[in-house]
Amino acid sequence: MQIAIVGLGVAGNGSLKALIDFKNQHPKQPLTIDIYDEATPLGNGFPYQEDDNKLVMNSYAKDLSIEADNPNDLLDWLSYHHKEYCNPGAFIPRAMYGDYLKDRMKHYLDNDHVHIHYQRIQDIQVVDQTGDHITGNQEKNYYYQLQTADGYWQNTIYNVVFLNIGHPPYADHYHLMGHSGYIHDPYPVMEKLAAIHPSKKIGIIGSGLTGLDVMRYLQYHYAGQLARSITFFTRSTPFSSVKQGPYDGYIQATFNMDWIKNQQLAHNGYIPLANILETFMGDMAVNNVDVKRVIDRYGSGSITQIRQELAHYDRDLHIFQIYAGIVTPYLPYIYMGMSVLDRNRYKQEYMPIFEHFRSQMTHEALEDIMQWYDEGKVTFHDKLADIKPCSDGGFELIFENGSIKHVDILVNAAGFESQLLPATQQVVFIKNMVNREIFTSALDGGVLVTWPQGQVISQRYGTLDNLFLTGRWIMTTQYGNNNAKMSFAFGQQVAKQFLDWQVKAYK
């Protein structure tokens, strides 16, 4: 069996591990794995590439092991390589986590059945077993041929392809790409931001996790050199909630796979939103958490609320945050278990506030921001309406009340492009997948796939049983998939599912 893994980030590592583990358990099964990724070194993925150490993981070290059977695997690795970070509640640098991934995966890459191609894939065509192109949905097995960035179609015809192509490109909401002074993708920050002149007026679009990375790098890298404050420009109030720390007590959390299956059995395959809300509120009652008070006190992300969270411990907020983390692995199953109308109601009425508390920011980072704000080094302007490049350089930022601010340098931290068509303007591979009708847009953005199999659903070919997609491109199906551990586990899952089918077919 000829297998291709396109992209060896976190999810790709998960798929590779599952495939090699399978081969070790079934040595007579023919299996060859070709990995395509232009990154050197290989195996850490774009978010965990070599970069400034101020860019840290947003999860505790205790929660980031890639070994399901050993939740302390990362801590064990840290105790040997970086003792200063060997703390369950540590936030380790993202590049350090990349080193952990590379170290743990190196013996899988050294396997005799693995062949590494340091090349980027830019196109895929659907073919039959002999390599002849298939133009539409036919009653035959699909195979795949890959084209590398040099325009060469590989001779190998693949039985299965695992697409682990990472996150979408950053969104260009204001059509600023190509203008001098605009930094569209700020990573790696030590390359993209290191040459900014400290005398310039600098602005950051967005104040999420990327915005915090950018601000912290600039303030530390140019410490004492910046002539002016750096400004966050946002459409709404700036922040999510402050991560409160580890919690050792008991927390009632009813959501699990048994609950999901029982709900679906009782309701013709669906999970009613009313039952989800009732279960959530029941858990909060058992946990003695006043949800309304938490939302009223901390739900806007304003500077005042962030100061309260930094200065005063709040048990209810803490448990709400930990609870959100506990249920995160089950979110895709709950979300996809709802009917379309219930799902839409959840998105409109409940998702924004739940995500506000689920997407937490580290205490240290927000303490830095508040200190710099008090010192006049950081400023905020919300209700951003538009941005226009100036003919003589720089940018005008226009607000809802008609006021205008000017900056010389603008760093984009406004999030990823979730829509396929705009993304085709930035990524050749996405352009080709859309043009060939292999990728189909999901209702709320991203690529349409089956759940929980992760198979690509094509408008032209139907469900491509042996073409799998992981990562942020399926974020509207695999709701909640914005953490490394979840990505690794899903990469394993899709490979294991495929291999199970193969074993059954072989028998």
PDB file of C-alpha atoms in Angstrom, residues 45-160:
ATOM      1  CA  GLY A  45       5.008  22.123  12.390  1.00  0.00           C
ATOM      2  CA  PHE A  46       4.698  25.826  11.595  1.00  0.00           C
ATOM      3  CA  PRO A  47       3.319  27.043  14.975  1.00  0.00           C
ATOM      4  CA  TYR A  48       6.232  25.386  16.807  1.00  0.00           C
ATOM      5  CA  GLN A  49       9.089  26.432  14.552  1.00  0.00           C
ATOM      6  CA  GLU A  50      12.243  28.089  15.846  1.00  0.00           C
ATOM      7  CA  ASP A  51      11.279  31.519  17.146  1.00  0.00           C
ATOM      8  CA  ASP A  52      11.586  33.913  20.077  1.00  0.00           C
ATOM      9  CA  ASN A  53      11.154  32.315  23.519  1.00  0.00           C
ATOM     10  CA  LYS A  54       8.565  34.918  24.526  1.00  0.00           C
ATOM     11  CA  LEU A  55       6.139  33.014  22.301  1.00  0.00           C
ATOM     12  CA  VAL A  56       4.768  30.424  24.697  1.00  0.00           C
ATOM     13  CA  MET A  57       2.203  27.639  24.601  1.00  0.00           C
ATOM     14  CA  ASN A  58      -1.250  28.569  25.825  1.00  0.00           C
ATOM     15  CA  SER A  59      -1.717  25.226  27.633  1.00  0.00           C
ATOM     16  CA  TYR A  60       0.014  23.908  30.718  1.00  0.00           C
ATOM     17  CA  ALA A  61       2.929  21.542  30.240  1.00  0.00           C
ATOM     18  CA  LYS A  62       0.992  18.810  32.055  1.00  0.00           C
ATOM     19  CA  ASP A  63      -1.666  18.866  29.328  1.00  0.00           C
ATOM     20  CA  LEU A  64       0.574  18.585  26.259  1.00  0.00           C
ATOM     21  CA  SER A  65       1.890  15.031  26.177  1.00  0.00           C
ATOM     22  CA  ILE A  66       1.444  13.310  22.808  1.00  0.00           C
ATOM     23  CA  GLU A  67       1.581   9.899  24.480  1.00  0.00           C
ATOM     24  CA  ALA A  68      -1.957   8.845  25.397  1.00  0.00           C
ATOM     25  CA  ASP A  69      -0.587   6.178  27.741  1.00  0.00           C
ATOM     26  CA  ASN A  70       1.744   8.598  29.525  1.00  0.00           C
ATOM     27  CA  PRO A  71       0.220  12.010  30.305  1.00  0.00           C
ATOM     28  CA  ASN A  72       3.541  13.013  31.910  1.00  0.00           C
ATOM     29  CA  ASP A  73       5.615  12.351  28.790  1.00  0.00           C
ATOM     30  CA  LEU A  74       6.332  16.028  28.105  1.00  0.00           C
ATOM     31  CA  LEU A  75       7.218  16.589  31.769  1.00  0.00           C
ATOM     32  CA  ASP A  76       9.589  13.619  31.592  1.00  0.00           C
ATOM     33  CA  TRP A  77      11.215  15.130  28.494  1.00  0.00           C
ATOM     34  CA  LEU A  78      11.478  18.544  30.162  1.00  0.00           C
ATOM     35  CA  SER A  79      13.087  17.030  33.265  1.00  0.00           C
ATOM     36  CA  TYR A  80      15.910  15.778  31.059  1.00  0.00           C
ATOM     37  CA  HIS A  81      16.261  18.652  28.557  1.00  0.00           C
ATOM     38  CA  HIS A  82      14.904  21.786  30.289  1.00  0.00           C
ATOM     39  CA  LYS A  83      14.639  21.310  34.048  1.00  0.00           C
ATOM     40  CA  GLU A  84      13.727  24.950  34.563  1.00  0.00           C
ATOM     41  CA  TYR A  85      10.419  24.290  32.775  1.00  0.00           C
ATOM     42  CA  CYS A  86       9.658  20.938  34.414  1.00  0.00           C
ATOM     43  CA  ASN A  87       6.547  22.162  36.193  1.00  0.00           C
ATOM     44  CA  PRO A  88       3.010  20.892  35.503  1.00  0.00           C
ATOM     45  CA  GLY A  89       1.763  24.481  35.406  1.00  0.00           C
ATOM     46  CA  ALA A  90       4.543  25.846  33.176  1.00  0.00           C
ATOM     47  CA  PHE A  91       3.885  27.584  29.865  1.00  0.00           C
ATOM     48  CA  ILE A  92       6.807  26.435  27.761  1.00  0.00           C
ATOM     49  CA  PRO A  93       8.083  28.262  24.658  1.00  0.00           C
ATOM     50  CA  ARG A  94       6.401  27.073  21.472  1.00  0.00           C
ATOM     51  CA  ALA A  95       9.770  26.353  19.845  1.00  0.00           C
ATOM     52  CA  MET A  96      10.605  24.123  22.828  1.00  0.00           C
ATOM     53  CA  TYR A  97       7.415  22.162  22.227  1.00  0.00           C
ATOM     54  CA  GLY A  98       8.539  21.805  18.613  1.00  0.00           C
ATOM     55  CA  ASP A  99      11.809  20.313  19.869  1.00  0.00           C
ATOM     56  CA  TYR A 100       9.825  17.829  21.974  1.00  0.00           C
ATOM     57  CA  LEU A 101       7.791  16.766  18.941  1.00  0.00           C
ATOM     58  CA  LYS A 102      10.898  16.311  16.801  1.00  0.00           C
ATOM     59  CA  ASP A 103      12.648  14.307  19.504  1.00  0.00           C
ATOM     60  CA  ARG A 104       9.710  11.994  20.137  1.00  0.00           C
ATOM     61  CA  MET A 105       9.053  11.435  16.416  1.00  0.00           C
ATOM     62  CA  LYS A 106      12.608  10.962  15.138  1.00  0.00           C
ATOM     63  CA  HIS A 107      12.620   7.169  15.437  1.00  0.00           C
ATOM     64  CA  TYR A 108       9.368   7.036  13.428  1.00  0.00           C
ATOM     65  CA  LEU A 109      11.026   9.080  10.690  1.00  0.00           C
ATOM     66  CA  ASP A 110      14.019   6.722  10.725  1.00  0.00           C
ATOM     67  CA  ASN A 111      11.797   3.724   9.944  1.00  0.00           C
ATOM     68  CA  ASP A 112      12.716   1.763   6.801  1.00  0.00           C
ATOM     69  CA  HIS A 113       9.162   2.094   5.468  1.00  0.00           C
ATOM     70  CA  VAL A 114       9.284   5.922   5.554  1.00  0.00           C
ATOM     71  CA  HIS A 115      10.666   8.015   2.713  1.00  0.00           C
ATOM     72  CA  ILE A 116      11.043  11.772   3.169  1.00  0.00           C
ATOM     73  CA  HIS A 117      10.666  14.228   0.299  1.00  0.00           C
ATOM     74  CA  TYR A 118      11.670  17.750   1.269  1.00  0.00           C
ATOM     75  CA  GLN A 119       9.220  19.274  -1.181  1.00  0.00           C
ATOM     76  CA  ARG A 120       5.963  21.151  -1.059  1.00  0.00           C
ATOM     77  CA  ILE A 121       2.895  19.651  -2.723  1.00  0.00           C
ATOM     78  CA  GLN A 122       0.970  22.127  -4.840  1.00  0.00           C
ATOM     79  CA  ASP A 123      -1.588  19.932  -6.616  1.00  0.00           C
ATOM     80  CA  ILE A 124      -3.355  16.570  -6.476  1.00  0.00           C
ATOM     81  CA  GLN A 125      -5.284  14.800  -9.191  1.00  0.00           C
ATOM     82  CA  VAL A 126      -7.726  11.953  -8.771  1.00  0.00           C
ATOM     83  CA  VAL A 127      -6.752   8.946 -10.894  1.00  0.00           C
ATOM     84  CA  ASP A 128      -7.480   5.267 -11.279  1.00  0.00           C
ATOM     85  CA  GLN A 129      -5.063   2.492 -10.365  1.00  0.00           C
ATOM     86  CA  THR A 130      -3.161   2.866 -13.632  1.00  0.00           C
ATOM     87  CA  GLY A 131      -2.771   6.642 -13.253  1.00  0.00           C
ATOM     88  CA  ASP A 132      -5.446   7.691 -15.747  1.00  0.00           C
ATOM     89  CA  HIS A 133      -7.245  10.867 -14.748  1.00  0.00           C
ATOM     90  CA  ILE A 134     -10.808  10.507 -13.443  1.00  0.00           C
ATOM     91  CA  THR A 135     -13.114  13.388 -14.332  1.00  0.00           C
ATOM     92  CA  GLY A 136     -16.083  12.722 -12.094  1.00  0.00           C
ATOM     93  CA  ASN A 137     -17.915  10.481  -9.644  1.00  0.00           C
ATOM     94  CA  GLN A 138     -17.486   6.885 -10.799  1.00  0.00           C
ATOM     95  CA  GLU A 139     -18.062   3.504  -9.216  1.00  0.00           C
ATOM     96  CA  LYS A 140     -14.402   2.630  -8.829  1.00  0.00           C
ATOM     97  CA  ASN A 141     -11.639   3.076  -6.300  1.00  0.00           C
ATOM     98  CA  TYR A 142      -9.932   6.447  -6.304  1.00  0.00           C
ATOM     99  CA  TYR A 143      -6.161   6.857  -6.280  1.00  0.00           C
ATOM    100  CA  TYR A 144      -4.057  10.021  -6.176  1.00  0.00           C
ATOM    101  CA  GLN A 145      -1.101  11.539  -7.952  1.00  0.00           C
ATOM    102  CA  LEU A 146       0.788  14.431  -6.374  1.00  0.00           C
ATOM    103  CA  GLN A 147       2.519  17.399  -7.976  1.00  0.00           C
ATOM    104  CA  THR A 148       5.438  19.087  -6.223  1.00  0.00           C
ATOM    105  CA  ALA A 149       6.134  22.828  -6.292  1.00  0.00           C
ATOM    106  CA  ASP A 150       8.613  22.384  -9.158  1.00  0.00           C
ATOM    107  CA  GLY A 151       5.708  21.318 -11.388  1.00  0.00           C
ATOM    108  CA  TYR A 152       6.701  17.641 -11.464  1.00  0.00           C
ATOM    109  CA  TRP A 153       3.991  14.992 -11.135  1.00  0.00           C
ATOM    110  CA  GLN A 154       5.282  12.167  -8.944  1.00  0.00           C
ATOM    111  CA  ASN A 155       5.333   8.723 -10.568  1.00  0.00           C
ATOM    112  CA  THR A 156       3.908   7.001  -7.489  1.00  0.00           C
ATOM    113  CA  ILE A 157       0.151   6.399  -7.482  1.00  0.00           C
ATOM    114  CA  TYR A 158      -1.097   6.568  -3.897  1.00  0.00           C
ATOM    115  CA  ASN A 159      -3.801   4.420  -2.336  1.00  0.00           C
ATOM    116  CA  VAL A 160      -4.364   6.956   0.437  1.00  0.00           C
TER     117      VAL A 160
END
